[in-house]
Structures are given as structure tokens and as C-alpha cells.
Amino acid sequence: ETHGITFRIQISVKELLDTDILLRLLFHLPVNYPSTLPDISVNSDQLTRAQCMEVKDKLLEQAKKHLSEPMVHDLILWIQQHLKHVIKQSATVCNEKPTLSKGTSTEDGIWMLLLHLDHMRAKAKYVKTVEKWTSDLRLTGRLMFMGRIILILLQGDRSNIKEYLILQKTSKVDVDSSGKKCKEKMISVLCETKVQSQHKRFQTFEVKEYSTVDELQKEFESAGLTTLFSEFVPPLLK
């Protein structure tokens, strides 16, 4: 393996106001782990983005103390014991998901990603996996099918966009010609850019199929993405 492995762990911590805090921890272990620190991402519906970033920073600090030795289990135990201390300086725990419409959920604002997939052999399983990832990472947008063309258009926090890309490239999301699970090797990042004021913000993630190029084009146009369509989609039709 050249990318290492990526896995997600969910833990429940009963620390704050007798409320169960559900943490979703994403660990990407490079091939030379544990000599190299893992990449860590933190998400929680009960914590603000700033609080999640604080938890991530503290976990990375702890990881440095365990360099060259297996550390994931120790990191999980540590955050279960110290979550309250880590975020006590942060804002009050919020039970609502942050809205994407204001574009201020991170200092980077809302970003947009357009991906092209060559094929999906195990379509139903693949679609279900994409839907789960976008839900976990609070990404909105479209998974679009038009003939042989498959596009994924995502909007969300830049850090979550990057997490999605890691999952897409390192997870076994499809099957090969012999039916064995395999990673996505035929993927192209067509565009990754900050959402501008003229762009419509998608409120949900939807899977849609289009019968004609005109239907697909209208989807882009209705979202203020006419230029994006003109630049990247026509070459795929050739």
C-alpha cells in the first residue's frame, strides 16, 4: 500500500453537563506510521468547529509524545479522560449543526470541489458510501449521473472537503473486474475553489440522474455555476 490506511472511530464521552458527546475521529496512518504522526480529524454535532479543532490540536500534541510507538488506542483513552478539560475554555456546547449558509463556519469560508469518476461497478454500495461520507462531514451538493459521465460536486468547510478526498482516494469503495473490493484509482479533481457570492449554496446532498446534457447543464446554471460547467464538462463528452 502506498497511501497507508484510513479509519473512522466513533466514541461517546459523558463529560459535559451530563450530556453524551459523540466524537467522530478520523485517523489516516501513513505507511511509515508510527515513525510518522497520523493525520487526525475531529467532528461532532454537539461541538462547534472551533472546539473540534481544539480537540484535534491536543490529540496531535499527545501523538508527538508517542512517536515511534503505536498510539491510536492511547489517544482515544486520553481524549475520553480529558475532553472536558480540553474544551472548557471554548463556547457553550451547541446541539445544532452549524449552518453553511453564512459562509463563516471557518476562516477559509465554504469551498467547492468537483470530481469526475470513470465508473462505478458496485453502484449501489458506492452511492451509499458517498452519502455516508457527505453526511458525516456535513458536505452538501450533488452526485450526478449522465450517460457514462459521473460527477461529484461538493460544498462545505475546506478541512472537511480535504477529509472527503482522503476517504475517496484511500478507501475500498468499489470492486474490480473480478469482484474484489478496490480503491478508486480513476478519479480526477476537476476543480477545487472557494465558493463565491454568485454561487448558490446547496442545502442538501442529493443523488441525481440526467437524461440529457441540457438537463445536466441546467443543474449547474441553477447553482450559478455556468462557467464551471463550460470549462470542465464539455471535454468529458468527447
Coordinates of C-alpha atoms in Angstrom, one line a residue:
E1 CA 0.0 0.0 0.0
T2 CA 1.3 3.4 -0.9
H3 CA -1.2 5.6 0.9
G4 CA -1.3 4.0 4.4
I5 CA -4.7 3.3 5.9
T6 CA -7.7 5.5 6.9
F7 CA -10.3 4.6 9.5
R8 CA -13.0 6.3 11.5
I9 CA -13.8 5.7 15.1
Q10 CA -16.9 7.0 17.0
I11 CA -16.7 7.4 20.7
S12 CA -19.3 8.7 23.2
V13 CA -17.9 10.8 26.1
K14 CA -20.2 11.8 29.1
E15 CA -18.3 14.7 30.4
L16 CA -20.2 17.9 29.8
L17 CA -23.4 18.8 31.6
D18 CA -24.2 15.1 31.8
T19 CA -24.6 15.1 28.0
D20 CA -23.2 12.4 25.8
I21 CA -20.8 14.0 23.4
L22 CA -20.4 11.9 20.3
L23 CA -16.9 12.3 18.7
R24 CA -16.1 11.1 15.2
L25 CA -12.4 10.7 14.9
L26 CA -10.7 10.1 11.5
F27 CA -7.2 8.7 11.6
H28 CA -5.0 8.5 8.5
L29 CA -2.0 6.3 9.2
P30 CA 0.8 6.9 6.7
V31 CA 2.9 3.9 5.5
N32 CA 5.7 4.7 7.9
Y33 CA 3.5 5.1 10.9
P34 CA 4.2 5.1 13.9
S35 CA 7.5 6.8 12.9
T36 CA 5.4 9.5 11.3
L37 CA 2.5 11.1 13.1
P38 CA -1.0 10.2 11.8
D39 CA -3.3 12.8 10.3
I40 CA -6.3 13.3 12.6
S41 CA -9.7 14.9 12.0
V42 CA -12.4 15.5 14.6
N43 CA -16.1 16.1 14.0
S44 CA -19.1 16.3 16.5
D45 CA -22.6 17.5 16.2
Q46 CA -22.5 18.7 19.8
L47 CA -19.3 20.8 19.5
T48 CA -18.5 23.9 17.5
R49 CA -16.0 23.8 14.7
A50 CA -13.5 25.7 16.9
Q51 CA -13.9 23.1 19.7
C52 CA -13.3 20.3 17.3
M53 CA -10.1 22.0 16.1
E54 CA -9.0 22.4 19.7
V55 CA -9.6 18.6 20.3
K56 CA -7.6 17.8 17.2
D57 CA -4.7 20.1 18.2
K58 CA -4.5 18.5 21.7
L59 CA -4.6 15.0 20.2
L60 CA -1.7 15.9 17.9
E61 CA 0.2 17.2 20.9
Q62 CA -0.3 13.9 22.6
A63 CA 0.6 12.0 19.5
K64 CA 4.1 13.6 19.5
K65 CA 4.7 12.1 22.9
H66 CA 4.1 8.6 21.5
L67 CA 6.2 9.0 18.3
S68 CA 7.6 5.7 17.1
E69 CA 5.2 3.6 19.1
P70 CA 1.5 2.6 18.3
M71 CA -0.6 5.4 19.7
V72 CA -4.2 5.4 18.4
H73 CA -5.6 3.4 21.4
D74 CA -3.7 5.7 23.9
L75 CA -5.0 8.8 22.1
I76 CA -8.6 7.6 22.3
L77 CA -8.3 6.8 26.0
W78 CA -6.6 10.2 26.6
I79 CA -9.4 12.2 24.9
Q80 CA -12.1 10.3 26.8
Q81 CA -10.5 11.3 30.1
H82 CA -9.6 14.9 29.1
L83 CA -12.4 16.1 26.8
K84 CA -13.9 18.4 29.4
H85 CA -10.6 20.0 30.2
V86 CA -9.7 20.4 26.5
I87 CA -12.9 22.4 25.6
K88 CA -13.7 24.1 28.9
Q89 CA -12.4 27.4 27.6
S90 CA -14.5 27.1 24.4
A91 CA -18.0 28.3 23.8
T92 CA -21.0 26.5 25.3
V93 CA -21.8 23.2 23.7
C94 CA -24.2 23.6 20.9
N95 CA -26.7 20.9 19.9
E96 CA -27.4 22.3 16.5
K97 CA -25.3 21.7 13.4
P98 CA -23.6 24.9 12.2
T99 CA -25.3 26.4 9.2
L100 CA -23.4 26.6 5.9
S101 CA -25.4 29.4 4.5
K102 CA -23.5 32.2 6.2
G103 CA -20.2 31.1 4.9
T104 CA -18.4 31.8 8.1
S105 CA -18.0 28.3 9.6
T106 CA -14.2 28.5 9.3
E107 CA -11.8 31.2 8.4
D108 CA -11.5 29.6 5.0
G109 CA -15.2 30.0 4.3
I110 CA -17.1 27.5 2.2
W111 CA -15.2 25.6 -0.5
M112 CA -16.4 23.7 -3.5
L113 CA -15.0 20.5 -5.1
L114 CA -15.8 19.0 -8.5
L115 CA -14.7 15.4 -9.1
H116 CA -15.0 13.1 -12.1
L117 CA -15.3 9.3 -11.7
D118 CA -14.5 7.0 -14.5
H119 CA -17.0 4.3 -13.5
M120 CA -18.9 2.6 -10.7
R121 CA -19.1 -1.2 -10.9
A122 CA -20.8 -1.7 -7.5
K123 CA -23.0 1.4 -7.9
A124 CA -25.5 0.9 -5.1
K125 CA -22.8 0.3 -2.5
Y126 CA -20.6 3.1 -3.9
V127 CA -23.5 5.6 -3.8
K128 CA -24.4 4.6 -0.2
T129 CA -20.8 5.1 0.9
V130 CA -20.6 8.6 -0.7
E131 CA -23.9 9.5 1.0
K132 CA -22.5 8.4 4.4
W133 CA -19.2 10.4 3.9
T134 CA -21.0 13.6 2.9
S135 CA -23.4 13.2 5.9
D136 CA -20.5 12.6 8.4
L137 CA -18.6 15.5 7.0
R138 CA -21.6 17.9 6.6
L139 CA -21.0 18.4 2.9
T140 CA -23.8 19.3 0.5
G141 CA -24.0 19.1 -3.2
R142 CA -24.8 16.5 -5.9
L143 CA -23.7 13.1 -7.2
M144 CA -24.6 13.4 -10.8
F145 CA -25.0 10.6 -13.5
M146 CA -25.5 11.5 -17.1
G147 CA -24.9 8.6 -19.5
R148 CA -21.3 7.4 -18.8
I149 CA -20.4 10.6 -17.0
I150 CA -20.2 10.6 -13.2
L151 CA -19.6 13.8 -11.3
I152 CA -19.5 14.7 -7.6
L153 CA -20.0 18.3 -6.7
L154 CA -19.4 19.1 -3.0
Q155 CA -19.6 22.3 -0.8
G156 CA -18.5 22.6 2.8
D157 CA -15.7 23.5 5.2
R158 CA -12.4 23.3 3.4
S159 CA -11.0 20.9 6.0
N160 CA -14.0 18.6 5.5
I161 CA -13.5 18.8 1.7
K162 CA -9.9 17.6 2.2
E163 CA -11.1 14.8 4.5
Y164 CA -13.5 13.6 1.9
L165 CA -10.7 13.5 -0.7
I166 CA -8.6 11.4 1.6
L167 CA -11.5 8.9 2.1
Q168 CA -12.3 8.9 -1.6
K169 CA -8.7 8.0 -2.5
T170 CA -7.8 5.6 0.3
S171 CA -10.9 3.6 1.0
K172 CA -12.1 0.5 -0.9
V173 CA -15.2 1.9 -2.4
D174 CA -15.7 -0.2 -5.5
V175 CA -15.0 -3.6 -6.9
D176 CA -12.6 -4.6 -9.7
S177 CA -13.4 -6.7 -12.8
S178 CA -13.1 -9.9 -10.7
G179 CA -15.4 -8.6 -8.0
K180 CA -12.8 -7.9 -5.3
K181 CA -13.0 -4.7 -3.3
C182 CA -10.7 -2.0 -4.6
K183 CA -9.8 1.7 -4.1
E184 CA -10.8 4.4 -6.5
K185 CA -7.9 4.9 -8.9
M186 CA -9.8 6.5 -11.8
I187 CA -10.7 9.8 -10.2
S188 CA -10.0 13.3 -11.4
V189 CA -10.1 16.5 -9.3
L190 CA -11.5 18.9 -11.9
C191 CA -11.8 21.9 -9.6
E192 CA -11.3 22.9 -6.0
T193 CA -12.1 26.5 -5.2
K194 CA -13.7 28.9 -2.7
V195 CA -17.4 29.4 -3.1
Q196 CA -18.1 32.9 -4.5
S197 CA -21.1 35.2 -3.8
Q198 CA -22.7 34.3 -7.2
H199 CA -22.7 30.6 -6.4
K200 CA -25.8 29.1 -4.9
R201 CA -25.3 27.2 -1.6
F202 CA -26.6 23.6 -1.7
Q203 CA -28.7 22.9 1.4
T204 CA -28.6 19.1 1.0
F205 CA -26.6 16.3 -0.7
E206 CA -28.6 14.6 -3.5
V207 CA -28.0 11.8 -6.0
K208 CA -29.5 12.7 -9.4
E209 CA -29.6 11.2 -12.8
Y210 CA -29.9 13.3 -16.0
S211 CA -31.2 12.1 -19.4
T212 CA -29.5 14.8 -21.5
V213 CA -26.6 17.2 -21.4
D214 CA -29.1 20.1 -21.3
E215 CA -30.6 18.8 -18.0
L216 CA -27.1 18.5 -16.5
Q217 CA -26.2 22.0 -17.7
K218 CA -29.4 23.4 -16.2
E219 CA -28.3 21.9 -12.8
F220 CA -25.1 23.8 -12.9
E221 CA -26.7 27.0 -14.2
S222 CA -29.3 27.0 -11.4
A223 CA -26.5 26.9 -8.9
G224 CA -24.7 29.9 -10.6
L225 CA -22.0 27.5 -11.9
T226 CA -22.3 28.1 -15.6
T227 CA -18.6 28.8 -16.0
L228 CA -17.7 25.7 -14.1
F229 CA -19.8 23.6 -16.5
S230 CA -18.5 25.2 -19.6
E231 CA -14.9 24.7 -18.6
F232 CA -14.9 21.2 -17.3
V233 CA -17.9 19.2 -18.6
P234 CA -17.8 19.5 -22.4
P235 CA -14.3 17.9 -22.6
L236 CA -15.8 14.8 -20.9
L237 CA -18.4 14.5 -23.6
K238 CA -15.8 13.9 -26.4

